[in-house]
Coordinates of C-alpha atoms in Angstrom, one line a residue:
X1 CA 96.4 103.6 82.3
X2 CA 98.1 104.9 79.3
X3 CA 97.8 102.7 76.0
X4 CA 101.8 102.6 76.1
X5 CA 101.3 100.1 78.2
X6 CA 99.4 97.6 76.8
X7 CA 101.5 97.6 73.3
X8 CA 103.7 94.5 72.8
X9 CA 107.3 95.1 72.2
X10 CA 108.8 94.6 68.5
X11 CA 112.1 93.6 67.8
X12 CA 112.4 93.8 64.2
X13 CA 115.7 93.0 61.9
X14 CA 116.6 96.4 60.3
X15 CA 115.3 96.9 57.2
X16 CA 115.5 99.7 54.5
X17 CA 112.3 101.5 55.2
X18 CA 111.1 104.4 53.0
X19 CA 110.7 107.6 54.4
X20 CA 107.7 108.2 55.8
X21 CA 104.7 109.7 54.2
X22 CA 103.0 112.6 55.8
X23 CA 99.8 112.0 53.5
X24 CA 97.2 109.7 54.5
X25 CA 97.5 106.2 53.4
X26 CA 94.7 105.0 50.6
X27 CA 94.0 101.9 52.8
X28 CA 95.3 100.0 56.0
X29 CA 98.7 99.1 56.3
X30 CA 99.3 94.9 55.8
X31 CA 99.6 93.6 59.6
X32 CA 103.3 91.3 59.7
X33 CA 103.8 89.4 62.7
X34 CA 107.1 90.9 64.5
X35 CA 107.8 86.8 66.0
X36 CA 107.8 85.7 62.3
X37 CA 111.5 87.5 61.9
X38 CA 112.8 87.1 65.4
X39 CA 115.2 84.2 65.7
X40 CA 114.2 81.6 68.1
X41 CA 116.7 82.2 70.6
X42 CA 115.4 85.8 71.0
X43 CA 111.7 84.8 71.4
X44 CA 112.2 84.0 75.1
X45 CA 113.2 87.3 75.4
X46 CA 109.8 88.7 73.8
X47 CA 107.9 86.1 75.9
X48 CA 109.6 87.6 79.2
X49 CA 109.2 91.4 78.3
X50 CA 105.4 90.8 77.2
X51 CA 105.0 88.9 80.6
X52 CA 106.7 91.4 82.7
X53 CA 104.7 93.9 81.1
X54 CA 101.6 92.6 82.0
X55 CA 102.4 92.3 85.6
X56 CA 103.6 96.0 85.3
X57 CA 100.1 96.5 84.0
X58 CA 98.1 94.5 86.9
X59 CA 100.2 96.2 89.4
X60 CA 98.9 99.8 87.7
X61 CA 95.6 98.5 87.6
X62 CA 95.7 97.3 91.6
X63 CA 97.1 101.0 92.1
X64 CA 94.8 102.6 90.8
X65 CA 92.3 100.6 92.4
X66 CA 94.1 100.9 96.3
X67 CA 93.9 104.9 95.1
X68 CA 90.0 105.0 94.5
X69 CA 89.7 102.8 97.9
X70 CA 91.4 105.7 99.6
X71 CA 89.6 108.5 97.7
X72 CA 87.0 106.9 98.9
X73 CA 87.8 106.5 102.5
X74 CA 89.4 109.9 102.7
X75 CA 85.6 110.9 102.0
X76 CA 84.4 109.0 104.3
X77 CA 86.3 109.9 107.0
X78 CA 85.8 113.6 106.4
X79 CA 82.0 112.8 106.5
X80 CA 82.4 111.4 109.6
X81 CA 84.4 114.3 110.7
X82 CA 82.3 116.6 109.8
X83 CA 79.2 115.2 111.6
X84 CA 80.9 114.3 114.9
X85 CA 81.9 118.3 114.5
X86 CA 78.4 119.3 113.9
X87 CA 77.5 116.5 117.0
X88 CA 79.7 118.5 119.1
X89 CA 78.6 121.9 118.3
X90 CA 74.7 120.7 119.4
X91 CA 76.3 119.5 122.6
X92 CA 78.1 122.7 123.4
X93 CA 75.3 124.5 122.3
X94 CA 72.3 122.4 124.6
X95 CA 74.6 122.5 127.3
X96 CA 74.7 126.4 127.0
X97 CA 70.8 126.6 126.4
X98 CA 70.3 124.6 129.7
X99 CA 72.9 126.9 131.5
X100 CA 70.8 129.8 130.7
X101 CA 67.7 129.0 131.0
X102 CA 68.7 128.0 134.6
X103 CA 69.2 131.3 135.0
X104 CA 66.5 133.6 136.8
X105 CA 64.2 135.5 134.4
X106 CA 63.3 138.8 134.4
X107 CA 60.2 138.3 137.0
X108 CA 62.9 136.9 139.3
X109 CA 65.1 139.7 139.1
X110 CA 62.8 142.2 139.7
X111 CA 61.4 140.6 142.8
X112 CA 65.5 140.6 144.3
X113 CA 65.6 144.3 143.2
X114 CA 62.4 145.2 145.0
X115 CA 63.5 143.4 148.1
X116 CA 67.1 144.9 148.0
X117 CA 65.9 148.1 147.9
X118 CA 63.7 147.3 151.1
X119 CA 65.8 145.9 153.4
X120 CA 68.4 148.6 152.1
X121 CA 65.8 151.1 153.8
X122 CA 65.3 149.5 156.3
X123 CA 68.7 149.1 157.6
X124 CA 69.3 152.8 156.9
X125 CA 65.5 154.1 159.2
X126 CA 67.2 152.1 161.9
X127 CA 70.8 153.1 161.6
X128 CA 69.2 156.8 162.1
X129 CA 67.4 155.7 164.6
X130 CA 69.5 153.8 166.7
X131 CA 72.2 155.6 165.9
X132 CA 75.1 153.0 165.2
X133 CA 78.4 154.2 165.9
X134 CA 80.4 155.0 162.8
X135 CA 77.6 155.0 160.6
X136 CA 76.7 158.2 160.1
X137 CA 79.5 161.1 161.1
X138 CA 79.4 162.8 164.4
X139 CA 77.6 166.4 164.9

């Protein structure tokens, strides 16, 4: 909050006033109360400005606070964000290790490749032999 706020309003009766002084002042200035000079009837007024600037100034103060609540929150939630993203990311990432190590390894595939080459002989020796028709071309 600025300090404009919590200054009290002055309605004082115009009076000659020197010009001012750019020169420091040798000491404080005498304090005169501003109600002292007011009329009566216009104190009301004073009493209603000071009051309405005080609510002015708890309704700043509850908005500032309602803003650091949802500073706050905001943070919060992108905390929570960001750990349900990094949650999700293990998840995809153990389902993936599971899918591959379901996989055959490299024993395995050498084992099919052995065997595929075998019965891939095999099936060729006896297509020579028993000659199956359209397998090789006629002589």
């Amino acid at each position: 909050m600025t300090d404009i706020a919590k200054r009290e309003p002055s309605m004082d009766t115009p009076i000659d006033r020197p010009a001012p002084s750019y020169v420091p002042a040798p000491g404080p200035a005498p304090t005169t109360t501003p109600q002292a000079s007011v009329p009566l009837s216009e104190r009301g007024g004073l009493d209603q400005l000071s009051r309405i600037e005080e609510k002015s100034a708890r309704i700043e103060e509850k908005f500032a606070r309602t803003e650091a609540l949802l500073l706050r929150v905001e943070a919060t939630f992108q905390d929570a964000l960001t750990k349900f993203g990094g949650l999700a990311r293990t998840a995809d990432v153990n389902a993936l290790e599971g899918r591959v190590r379901g996989l055959p390894g490299v024993g395995a595939i050498f084992v099919v490749a052995v065997i595929a080459a075998l019965v891939g002989a095999a099936v060729t020796l006896a297509a020579l032999k028993f000659g199956i028709p359209g397998f090789l071309a006629a002589r």
